Amino acid sequence: QVQFIESGGGLVRPGASLRLSCAASGHTLSTYAMGWFRQAPGKERDFVAGISRTEVSVKYADSVKGRFTISRDNAKNTLLLQMNSLKPEDTAVYFCASSRFSGYVSLDANDYDTWGQGTQVTVSS
């Protein structure tokens, strides 16, 4: 059974940093492209960052470019999201997901078929 477990969320002040982790079991993260999405209350689930199987293709939402970095730790079968210079508008539940594709990073949540349960990130002064 494939399972993703996100961790690393929390309550931080604006300008702070957090590192989210997505640990996989029953699934080798390096097989497919992976992505991070987020969902704020009352809003749709939005693409944050994605990385292809070979890590050749990496994409970010415009709102997080230059602040967030997605990476893999294949030895630990873990997907990471380093988030710096956090803003209140980054507040959301963050999800990791595996794509149906390997070499292509889709921005569409419908192209991702396995999801974690999410971790809450709250940025507030």
CSV table of C-alpha atoms in Angstrom, one decimal:
chain,number,residue,atom,x,y,z
A,1,GLN,CA,0.0,0.0,0.0
A,2,VAL,CA,1.4,3.4,-1.1
A,3,GLN,CA,1.5,6.0,1.7
A,4,PHE,CA,2.9,9.4,1.9
A,5,ILE,CA,3.4,11.2,5.3
A,6,GLU,CA,4.1,14.9,5.3
A,7,SER,CA,5.7,16.6,8.3
A,8,GLY,CA,7.5,19.8,9.2
A,9,GLY,CA,4.6,22.2,9.2
A,10,GLY,CA,3.9,24.6,12.0
A,11,LEU,CA,3.1,28.1,13.1
A,12,VAL,CA,5.9,30.7,12.3
A,13,ARG,CA,6.2,34.4,11.9
A,14,PRO,CA,6.6,36.2,8.6
A,15,GLY,CA,10.1,35.9,7.3
A,16,ALA,CA,10.8,32.6,9.0
A,17,SER,CA,11.7,29.3,7.3
A,18,LEU,CA,10.3,25.8,7.4
A,19,ARG,CA,11.3,22.5,5.8
A,20,LEU,CA,8.6,20.1,4.8
A,21,SER,CA,9.2,16.4,4.4
A,22,CYS,CA,7.2,13.8,2.6
A,23,ALA,CA,8.2,10.3,3.5
A,24,ALA,CA,7.0,7.5,1.3
A,25,SER,CA,6.3,3.8,2.0
A,26,GLY,CA,5.2,1.2,-0.5
A,27,HIS,CA,6.4,3.6,-3.3
A,28,THR,CA,9.7,4.6,-4.7
A,29,LEU,CA,9.7,8.4,-5.0
A,30,SER,CA,12.3,8.3,-7.7
A,31,THR,CA,10.0,6.4,-10.1
A,32,TYR,CA,7.7,9.4,-10.9
A,33,ALA,CA,7.6,13.1,-11.0
A,34,MET,CA,6.6,14.5,-7.6
A,35,GLY,CA,4.9,17.7,-6.5
A,36,TRP,CA,3.9,19.9,-3.6
A,37,PHE,CA,0.5,21.5,-3.6
A,38,ARG,CA,-1.3,23.7,-1.0
A,39,GLN,CA,-4.8,24.5,-0.1
A,40,ALA,CA,-6.0,27.4,1.9
A,41,PRO,CA,-9.5,27.5,3.5
A,42,GLY,CA,-12.2,28.0,0.9
A,43,LYS,CA,-9.8,27.8,-2.0
A,44,GLU,CA,-8.7,25.3,-4.5
A,45,ARG,CA,-5.7,23.1,-4.2
A,46,ASP,CA,-2.8,24.9,-6.0
A,47,PHE,CA,0.5,23.8,-7.4
A,48,VAL,CA,3.5,24.9,-5.5
A,49,ALA,CA,6.5,23.0,-6.9
A,50,GLY,CA,7.3,19.9,-8.8
A,51,ILE,CA,10.3,17.8,-9.8
A,52,SER,CA,10.7,15.2,-12.5
A,53,ARG,CA,12.0,11.8,-11.9
A,54,THR,CA,15.5,12.6,-13.1
A,55,GLU,CA,15.3,16.1,-11.5
A,56,VAL,CA,16.1,17.7,-14.9
A,57,SER,CA,12.7,19.5,-14.8
A,58,VAL,CA,11.8,21.6,-11.8
A,59,LYS,CA,8.9,24.0,-11.7
A,60,TYR,CA,7.6,26.5,-9.2
A,61,ALA,CA,4.5,28.6,-8.8
A,62,ASP,CA,5.3,32.3,-9.5
A,63,SER,CA,4.3,33.1,-6.0
A,64,VAL,CA,7.1,31.0,-4.4
A,65,LYS,CA,9.9,31.3,-7.0
A,66,GLY,CA,13.1,32.4,-5.3
A,67,ARG,CA,11.8,31.5,-1.8
A,68,PHE,CA,10.9,27.7,-2.0
A,69,THR,CA,13.1,24.8,-3.1
A,70,ILE,CA,11.9,21.3,-3.9
A,71,SER,CA,14.3,18.4,-3.7
A,72,ARG,CA,14.5,14.7,-3.3
A,73,ASP,CA,16.5,12.5,-0.9
A,74,ASN,CA,16.3,9.3,-2.8
A,75,ALA,CA,18.4,7.4,-0.2
A,76,LYS,CA,15.7,8.2,2.3
A,77,ASN,CA,12.8,8.0,-0.2
A,78,THR,CA,11.8,11.4,0.9
A,79,LEU,CA,10.6,14.6,-0.9
A,80,LEU,CA,11.5,17.9,0.6
A,81,LEU,CA,10.3,21.5,0.4
A,82,GLN,CA,12.5,24.2,1.8
A,83,MET,CA,10.4,27.3,2.4
A,84,ASN,CA,12.2,30.6,3.2
A,85,SER,CA,11.0,34.1,3.7
A,86,LEU,CA,7.5,32.9,4.5
A,87,LYS,CA,4.6,35.2,4.1
A,88,PRO,CA,1.1,35.2,5.6
A,89,GLU,CA,-0.3,34.3,2.2
A,90,ASP,CA,1.7,31.0,2.3
A,91,THR,CA,-0.7,29.8,5.0
A,92,ALA,CA,-2.3,26.6,3.9
A,93,VAL,CA,-2.3,22.8,4.2
A,94,TYR,CA,0.6,21.5,2.1
A,95,PHE,CA,0.3,18.1,0.3
A,96,CYS,CA,2.8,16.0,-1.5
A,97,ALA,CA,1.7,13.9,-4.4
A,98,SER,CA,3.1,11.6,-7.0
A,99,SER,CA,2.4,12.2,-10.7
A,100,ARG,CA,1.2,9.9,-13.4
A,101,PHE,CA,4.2,11.1,-15.4
A,102,SER,CA,7.9,10.6,-14.8
A,103,GLY,CA,9.7,13.1,-17.1
A,104,TYR,CA,7.0,15.8,-17.1
A,105,VAL,CA,6.1,18.1,-14.3
A,106,SER,CA,2.4,18.9,-14.5
A,107,LEU,CA,0.8,21.9,-12.7
A,108,ASP,CA,-2.6,20.2,-12.7
A,109,ALA,CA,-3.6,18.4,-9.6
A,110,ASN,CA,-5.6,16.0,-11.7
A,111,ASP,CA,-2.4,14.5,-13.0
A,112,TYR,CA,-1.3,13.4,-9.6
A,113,ASP,CA,-2.8,10.2,-8.3
A,114,THR,CA,-1.4,9.5,-4.9
A,115,TRP,CA,-1.6,12.1,-2.1
A,116,GLY,CA,-0.4,12.5,1.5
A,117,GLN,CA,-2.7,13.6,4.3
A,118,GLY,CA,-1.2,17.1,4.4
A,119,THR,CA,0.6,19.3,6.9
A,120,GLN,CA,-0.6,22.7,8.2
A,121,VAL,CA,1.6,25.7,7.6
A,122,THR,CA,0.5,28.9,9.3
A,123,VAL,CA,2.4,32.2,8.9
A,124,SER,CA,1.3,34.9,11.3
A,125,SER,CA,2.6,37.6,13.4
